[in-house]
Amino acid sequence: MTVYKIRYIAVILFIVSPFVVLAQQQNTDSISIFELMDAVEKNTSCRIYTTIATPFKVKRSETSKPTAESLRQALAATRYKVTVYADQIFILPETFLSTTLTPVLKGEQIQDSEQASSFIPIVKSSSENKVYEIGNRYKPSSEATVILNGKITDFKTGQELEGINIVHREPWVATATDRQGNFSIQLPVGYNTIEINGLNIKETRRQFMLYGEGNTHIELEEEDHLLDEVIIVSGRVQNVRSTQLGMEKFQPSLLKNIPTAMGEVDVLKMLQTLPGIKTVGEASSGYNVRGSAADQNLLLLNNGTIYNPNHLFGFFTAFNSDMIKDAELYKSSIPSQYGGRIASVLNITSKEASKEKFTGSAGIGLVTSKLNLEIPIIKEKTSLLLSGRTTYSDWMMKVLPEKSGYRDGKAGFYDLGGVFSHTLNERNKLNVYGYYSHDRFAFNDNQKYAYNNMNFSANWRSIFSEKLTGNFSFGYDHYDYRNDETVEETAAARLSFAINQWFGKADFSYKIDDNHTLNFGLMSQFYNINSGTYEPLHENSLVRLNQLQKDKALESAIYIGDQWEVTSKLSVNAGIRYSMFNLMGPRAYRTYQDGMLPSSTTVVDSISVGNGKVVKTYQGPEFRLSARYAFNDDFSVKAGFNTMRQYIHKVSNTAIMSPTDTWKLSDTNIKPQNGWQLAAGAYYNTPGQMLELSVEGYYKKLNDYLDYRSSAKLVMNHHLETDVINTEGYAYGVEFQVKKPSGKLNGWASYTYSRTFLRQNDPRIARPVNNGEWYPTEYDKPHDFKLVGNYKFTRRYSLSFNMDYSTGRPTTIPAGQYYDQGLKKMQVYYTDRNSYRVPDYFRLDLAFNVEPSHHLTLLTHSSISFGIYNLTGRKNVYSIYYVSEKGKIQGYKMSIFGAPIPFVTYNIKF
C-alpha cells in the first residue's frame, strides 16, 4: 500500500470518526419507545394504554427508574400526549384523555351561558399525576390566556397557606398566595403544569387542561422533617413583585435555630434581628421601629391588642411561639385597614390545629417548659389547639451577686392559649381564639409585682361570591398590673392599673377584575381604663384610698384601599382611612389660661360631664399610598407615603416598657400624636434567586409626642397635663439587607444608618430642654449591623450564629454640682440632654442544633439545641447611674449579661 493511499484512508477516517462517535452516542442516549414503556410498567404499578403501533426512538431517561414523567419528557417533542389517571397511563396522538365525566354522562343538562349560574365550581386538585380540567371543554375560551384562581391549604389542618410560590415555566409566570391562601395566575389556554413550593411544605406540581377561567383548591403536605434553613419569609417572588415595602413576614417555627438568651424561640427577639428594629439594651421589653418610641408600635394577636408583650423583665415574649402561625411587621406603607399607632404594626396570627389526626409538641429548657396539642374534633371540619408554657426561673435570682440585693427574690410566669376552628363549608369558616398570661416577681418579701394579659376574639370568614369576601371579628382585650409594698405594716399599700377594651371589625375584599381589588371596611373599639388606684393592703394599713378617674373613649374608623395593577410593570396601592376618637364621660377636667402651660396656678375652671356624653372629639383622614415599578422579574423599585394618628399614650419615665407603665387616652388637654413617613427602596433577586438584595430609605415626622417636665410626677397624678409637654420629632435612615434563603449556608445580613431627634418648641415653655434645640432620643443608635446565619453540615446537624453590633445609646451625664439656696442643699448640674453615649454594643451568639432523623415511621421526632449566648462575654452597658460618695459624684455602668450564658433546649413532636 502506497503512502498516498495510507494518507487518503487516514483523512477519511479522521473526517468520518466524529460521525461514528456521534452515532454511537445517539445510540446510547436513545431508546425504543416500547422499551421505555416496558421500563415504566416494571418500575411503577401503572398499566400503559396507547395507539402507537410502530416503534420509534426517544431520548433515554436520565434515571434508572423511569416514571410517567419520563414518558412526558421523552414524548415532549412528538405529537403524542400522556395522561395519567389513577394507576393507568394513556398515550394518545394530539390529545389528552378526559379524566372527568361530562355533564351529559352525569345526567346533567347543559345550560346556556346566559342561563347558567355565575358561580364557577371549584375543582379540587390533590394529585400531581392527574390532569384536571378547568372550564367548559364544549365552549372553550376564544382568548389566548385565561385566569386560574385558587386556594392552597394544609392537607392535615385545612389551614390556609400564605406565601406559597406558584410558578409556570414556559411562558414564565409566577405568583404567591395571600394571607387567606388565595392566588390568581394568568395561563395559556390548553395544557399547563404549575410548580408549587414554599417553606416547610413538600414541593409538588399540578397539571391542568384549561378551557376557560376557573377555580381550584390545592392541598399541600408539610415536610416530615424540621426546616433545613433559617429564613425570613416575605416570599421570594413577592419580594420584587408586591407593592408593599418596609414589610417583613416570618414564621417562628422556621426560626428555631437562631440562638437567643435561655434558648427559647422568641418572636420579638427574632424581630430585633431585622433592619430598622432596635432596642435600648439587653433584656429590654418593647422595640423601636425606624426612630419611633416603643409605645408607637401596634401589636396585634388575632386582632386583639397586646399592651405588655413580655415575660420575666423582657427575657421572653408573652406568647408561646409554638402556637403562632406567622407574624407580619409593617414598618412603612401600612395598609389602610390598620391604625391607632404612628410607627408600625406587628400582626401575629395563631395557627390552627390539625383536622386530620392528633398531634403535639413539647419542649424543655433551663428556664421554661411548654406543651402544644392539636386535637381534631370532627374530621376535616373542626379542631382545637391548646398551648401552655410555664417557668421555673426562681433559681436565676439565686445566682445574682449578693450586693445586688435581689438574691432572695422570686420570679415566674405562665401563659395559656387556645384556638377553636370550624369549617362550615367551602365558603364559611369560624375561628375562636383565647389567650391568658400571668407574671409575678418579687425582689424581696416586702415588694411584690404581678401583671396579666388576656385576649378573646372570634373571626368569621365568608366568601359571598367569587369576587367578594368578608372577615368579621369581635373581641375583648385586658391588661392589668398590681404592685404590693409591705415594708411597714401601717404603710402597706397596693398600686394597680387596668385597661379593658372591646372591639369589632368588618373587613371586605372585592375583586373588580384581574387587575383591580378593593379592600374596605370599618372598625370600632371602646376603652375603659382604670387609670390608677392606690389603696391599703389590709385593715392595719393607714394608707388612704386614692383613685384616679377612669378614662373612657370610643375610637372608630372606616377605610378603603385600591390595589391596582396598571400594567405588568406598574402597580399602585392607594387608600384612605378616616378615624374618629370620642372621649366619653363621666369626667371632670380643667381649663387653663390661654398661652400658658397647664399648672395649678393657671387653672381657669373645672368642668364635669355626665355619663355617656362626649367630652372631646378628635378626627381626621389618614392617607396610604405605595407604588412598584418592575423592570423585570428580578428587579423593581418601590415608593410609599403614609400618615398616621395615635390617640393613646404610654406614661413612663423610661425608654423601655415596664410593668409599672400606664396608658393615658388623649383628652381635652393632651392631644393625639400624629406623623407621616416617606419611604423608597430598590429590590433585586440574583439569577436563580440565590440572593435577595434590598435597600430602603425613609424620612418621618412626629408631632405632639409626650415628653415630661423636670421633676414630673407620673404615678397617681390627677392632672397629668401639668407634668407633660408636647414635642416634635423627626427621623431618617437607610437600610441595606442581603438574604441568602437557601443552600448549606443561609441567613441574612443587614446594615442600618439612622438618626432620631426631638425638640421642645412650645413657645409657652420658659426653659425648654437644650434651649429648644434638637436632641437625640434615648434610642438613637446611628450604626447598626446584624448578621444571622445557619450552616447545615448534614440534614440533621447545623451550626447557627447571631451577631449584633450597634452604636451606644445616648445618655445624660452630670457636669458638676452646686448649692441651691432655696432648697438648702447640693444639687447636680447636668449637661445637655443625651449629649453623651454609652460604649458601643456587641454580642455574638452560637448554637449547635441536632434535628430529628427522617424515618417517617417514627412516632415521635425530637430535636436538641445547645449553645452560648454572648459568646465573648462582653459586658455591654445597659445604663449608667450616679451616686454621691464622700461629696463626689461617682458613675457606675450596669450590664445585664456580663458573661457567656450557656443554654440547652430539647423539643419533641408527636
PDB file of C-alpha atoms in Angstrom, residues 114-248:
ATOM      1  CA  GLU A 114     -76.831  33.173  29.801  1.00  0.00           C
ATOM      2  CA  GLN A 115     -78.906  30.800  31.945  1.00  0.00           C
ATOM      3  CA  ALA A 116     -76.002  29.232  33.874  1.00  0.00           C
ATOM      4  CA  SER A 117     -75.142  30.372  37.354  1.00  0.00           C
ATOM      5  CA  SER A 118     -72.323  32.876  37.666  1.00  0.00           C
ATOM      6  CA  PHE A 119     -70.736  30.657  40.281  1.00  0.00           C
ATOM      7  CA  ILE A 120     -67.724  28.795  38.857  1.00  0.00           C
ATOM      8  CA  PRO A 121     -67.239  25.361  40.500  1.00  0.00           C
ATOM      9  CA  ILE A 122     -64.073  24.704  42.494  1.00  0.00           C
ATOM     10  CA  VAL A 123     -62.002  21.811  41.163  1.00  0.00           C
ATOM     11  CA  LYS A 124     -60.151  20.043  43.984  1.00  0.00           C
ATOM     12  CA  SER A 125     -56.716  19.045  42.717  1.00  0.00           C
ATOM     13  CA  SER A 126     -54.976  16.703  45.131  1.00  0.00           C
ATOM     14  CA  SER A 127     -52.727  14.624  42.854  1.00  0.00           C
ATOM     15  CA  GLU A 128     -49.696  15.745  40.892  1.00  0.00           C
ATOM     16  CA  ASN A 129     -50.101  12.901  38.370  1.00  0.00           C
ATOM     17  CA  LYS A 130     -53.624  13.707  37.268  1.00  0.00           C
ATOM     18  CA  VAL A 131     -54.691  16.280  34.664  1.00  0.00           C
ATOM     19  CA  TYR A 132     -57.574  18.447  35.912  1.00  0.00           C
ATOM     20  CA  GLU A 133     -59.966  20.117  33.517  1.00  0.00           C
ATOM     21  CA  ILE A 134     -60.854  23.749  34.176  1.00  0.00           C
ATOM     22  CA  GLY A 135     -63.623  25.479  32.210  1.00  0.00           C
ATOM     23  CA  ASN A 136     -66.135  24.176  29.687  1.00  0.00           C
ATOM     24  CA  ARG A 137     -64.476  21.946  27.099  1.00  0.00           C
ATOM     25  CA  TYR A 138     -67.509  22.323  24.837  1.00  0.00           C
ATOM     26  CA  LYS A 139     -67.267  26.115  24.915  1.00  0.00           C
ATOM     27  CA  PRO A 140     -63.557  26.852  25.222  1.00  0.00           C
ATOM     28  CA  SER A 141     -62.371  30.416  25.655  1.00  0.00           C
ATOM     29  CA  SER A 142     -61.536  32.360  22.498  1.00  0.00           C
ATOM     30  CA  GLU A 143     -58.762  34.193  24.382  1.00  0.00           C
ATOM     31  CA  ALA A 144     -55.132  33.075  24.264  1.00  0.00           C
ATOM     32  CA  THR A 145     -54.851  33.172  28.044  1.00  0.00           C
ATOM     33  CA  VAL A 146     -57.237  32.721  30.955  1.00  0.00           C
ATOM     34  CA  ILE A 147     -57.159  33.330  34.722  1.00  0.00           C
ATOM     35  CA  LEU A 148     -56.821  30.400  37.111  1.00  0.00           C
ATOM     36  CA  ASN A 149     -57.895  31.294  40.648  1.00  0.00           C
ATOM     37  CA  GLY A 150     -57.081  29.019  43.510  1.00  0.00           C
ATOM     38  CA  LYS A 151     -56.739  28.387  47.213  1.00  0.00           C
ATOM     39  CA  ILE A 152     -53.920  26.457  48.867  1.00  0.00           C
ATOM     40  CA  THR A 153     -54.413  24.808  52.246  1.00  0.00           C
ATOM     41  CA  ASP A 154     -52.583  22.435  54.561  1.00  0.00           C
ATOM     42  CA  PHE A 155     -53.671  18.852  53.882  1.00  0.00           C
ATOM     43  CA  LYS A 156     -53.680  17.943  57.585  1.00  0.00           C
ATOM     44  CA  THR A 157     -55.087  21.062  59.225  1.00  0.00           C
ATOM     45  CA  GLY A 158     -57.069  22.691  56.430  1.00  0.00           C
ATOM     46  CA  GLN A 159     -55.397  25.997  57.300  1.00  0.00           C
ATOM     47  CA  GLU A 160     -54.801  28.497  54.510  1.00  0.00           C
ATOM     48  CA  LEU A 161     -51.139  28.745  53.493  1.00  0.00           C
ATOM     49  CA  GLU A 162     -49.669  32.148  52.766  1.00  0.00           C
ATOM     50  CA  GLY A 163     -46.502  32.869  50.802  1.00  0.00           C
ATOM     51  CA  ILE A 164     -46.635  29.679  48.698  1.00  0.00           C
ATOM     52  CA  ASN A 165     -44.987  30.203  45.294  1.00  0.00           C
ATOM     53  CA  ILE A 166     -46.810  29.108  42.114  1.00  0.00           C
ATOM     54  CA  VAL A 167     -44.572  29.033  39.039  1.00  0.00           C
ATOM     55  CA  HIS A 168     -45.346  28.330  35.367  1.00  0.00           C
ATOM     56  CA  ARG A 169     -42.119  27.846  33.408  1.00  0.00           C
ATOM     57  CA  GLU A 170     -42.978  28.458  29.725  1.00  0.00           C
ATOM     58  CA  PRO A 171     -44.042  31.187  29.418  1.00  0.00           C
ATOM     59  CA  TRP A 172     -42.612  32.156  32.790  1.00  0.00           C
ATOM     60  CA  VAL A 173     -45.351  33.397  35.125  1.00  0.00           C
ATOM     61  CA  ALA A 174     -45.186  33.396  38.905  1.00  0.00           C
ATOM     62  CA  THR A 175     -47.301  34.471  41.843  1.00  0.00           C
ATOM     63  CA  ALA A 176     -47.719  33.720  45.537  1.00  0.00           C
ATOM     64  CA  THR A 177     -50.664  33.086  47.830  1.00  0.00           C
ATOM     65  CA  ASP A 178     -52.032  35.878  50.020  1.00  0.00           C
ATOM     66  CA  ARG A 179     -52.893  35.738  53.722  1.00  0.00           C
ATOM     67  CA  GLN A 180     -56.043  33.687  53.018  1.00  0.00           C
ATOM     68  CA  GLY A 181     -54.132  31.210  50.843  1.00  0.00           C
ATOM     69  CA  ASN A 182     -55.620  32.582  47.618  1.00  0.00           C
ATOM     70  CA  PHE A 183     -53.790  33.109  44.342  1.00  0.00           C
ATOM     71  CA  SER A 184     -54.545  34.196  40.796  1.00  0.00           C
ATOM     72  CA  ILE A 185     -52.370  33.400  37.788  1.00  0.00           C
ATOM     73  CA  GLN A 186     -52.782  34.046  34.055  1.00  0.00           C
ATOM     74  CA  LEU A 187     -52.008  30.944  31.947  1.00  0.00           C
ATOM     75  CA  PRO A 188     -52.261  29.922  28.271  1.00  0.00           C
ATOM     76  CA  VAL A 189     -55.353  28.041  27.168  1.00  0.00           C
ATOM     77  CA  GLY A 190     -54.607  24.308  26.938  1.00  0.00           C
ATOM     78  CA  TYR A 191     -52.330  22.020  28.887  1.00  0.00           C
ATOM     79  CA  ASN A 192     -50.321  23.620  31.725  1.00  0.00           C
ATOM     80  CA  THR A 193     -48.088  22.419  34.523  1.00  0.00           C
ATOM     81  CA  ILE A 194     -47.502  24.647  37.541  1.00  0.00           C
ATOM     82  CA  GLU A 195     -44.787  24.104  40.123  1.00  0.00           C
ATOM     83  CA  ILE A 196     -45.650  24.725  43.769  1.00  0.00           C
ATOM     84  CA  ASN A 197     -43.103  25.314  46.502  1.00  0.00           C
ATOM     85  CA  GLY A 198     -42.813  27.046  49.828  1.00  0.00           C
ATOM     86  CA  LEU A 199     -41.141  26.843  53.180  1.00  0.00           C
ATOM     87  CA  ASN A 200     -41.939  23.809  55.313  1.00  0.00           C
ATOM     88  CA  ILE A 201     -44.063  22.119  52.612  1.00  0.00           C
ATOM     89  CA  LYS A 202     -43.275  19.387  50.113  1.00  0.00           C
ATOM     90  CA  GLU A 203     -42.528  20.679  46.642  1.00  0.00           C
ATOM     91  CA  THR A 204     -45.090  19.460  44.142  1.00  0.00           C
ATOM     92  CA  ARG A 205     -46.846  20.306  40.873  1.00  0.00           C
ATOM     93  CA  ARG A 206     -50.317  20.285  39.382  1.00  0.00           C
ATOM     94  CA  GLN A 207     -51.467  19.649  35.778  1.00  0.00           C
ATOM     95  CA  PHE A 208     -54.395  21.457  34.250  1.00  0.00           C
ATOM     96  CA  MET A 209     -56.201  21.413  30.927  1.00  0.00           C
ATOM     97  CA  LEU A 210     -57.568  24.946  30.740  1.00  0.00           C
ATOM     98  CA  TYR A 211     -60.606  25.599  28.553  1.00  0.00           C
ATOM     99  CA  GLY A 212     -61.525  28.814  30.360  1.00  0.00           C
ATOM    100  CA  GLU A 213     -61.361  30.619  33.662  1.00  0.00           C
ATOM    101  CA  GLY A 214     -61.913  28.590  36.781  1.00  0.00           C
ATOM    102  CA  ASN A 215     -61.116  27.824  40.402  1.00  0.00           C
ATOM    103  CA  THR A 216     -59.057  25.123  42.032  1.00  0.00           C
ATOM    104  CA  HIS A 217     -58.366  24.025  45.590  1.00  0.00           C
ATOM    105  CA  ILE A 218     -54.886  22.601  46.193  1.00  0.00           C
ATOM    106  CA  GLU A 219     -53.898  20.743  49.358  1.00  0.00           C
ATOM    107  CA  LEU A 220     -50.240  20.517  50.322  1.00  0.00           C
ATOM    108  CA  GLU A 221     -48.361  18.340  52.761  1.00  0.00           C
ATOM    109  CA  GLU A 222     -45.950  19.597  55.406  1.00  0.00           C
ATOM    110  CA  GLU A 223     -42.343  18.405  55.343  1.00  0.00           C
ATOM    111  CA  ASP A 224     -41.756  15.390  57.583  1.00  0.00           C
ATOM    112  CA  HIS A 225     -38.512  16.855  58.934  1.00  0.00           C
ATOM    113  CA  LEU A 226     -37.696  20.145  60.559  1.00  0.00           C
ATOM    114  CA  LEU A 227     -36.629  23.037  58.401  1.00  0.00           C
ATOM    115  CA  ASP A 228     -33.220  22.940  56.736  1.00  0.00           C
ATOM    116  CA  GLU A 229     -32.997  26.687  56.521  1.00  0.00           C
ATOM    117  CA  VAL A 230     -33.250  29.731  58.731  1.00  0.00           C
ATOM    118  CA  ILE A 231     -35.053  32.400  56.755  1.00  0.00           C
ATOM    119  CA  ILE A 232     -37.311  35.428  56.982  1.00  0.00           C
ATOM    120  CA  VAL A 233     -40.322  34.736  54.784  1.00  0.00           C
ATOM    121  CA  SER A 234     -41.608  37.541  52.644  1.00  0.00           C
ATOM    122  CA  GLY A 235     -41.848  35.344  49.539  1.00  0.00           C
ATOM    123  CA  ARG A 236     -39.024  35.406  47.025  1.00  0.00           C
ATOM    124  CA  VAL A 237     -41.419  36.264  44.235  1.00  0.00           C
ATOM    125  CA  GLN A 238     -43.291  38.816  46.339  1.00  0.00           C
ATOM    126  CA  ASN A 239     -40.044  40.498  47.380  1.00  0.00           C
ATOM    127  CA  VAL A 240     -39.857  42.065  43.919  1.00  0.00           C
ATOM    128  CA  ARG A 241     -43.445  41.850  42.667  1.00  0.00           C
ATOM    129  CA  SER A 242     -45.542  43.227  45.550  1.00  0.00           C
ATOM    130  CA  THR A 243     -46.261  46.932  46.075  1.00  0.00           C
ATOM    131  CA  GLN A 244     -45.530  46.571  49.788  1.00  0.00           C
ATOM    132  CA  LEU A 245     -42.265  47.988  51.144  1.00  0.00           C
ATOM    133  CA  GLY A 246     -40.958  48.037  54.688  1.00  0.00           C
ATOM    134  CA  MET A 247     -42.729  44.752  55.385  1.00  0.00           C
ATOM    135  CA  GLU A 248     -41.251  41.577  56.845  1.00  0.00           C
TER     136      GLU A 248
END
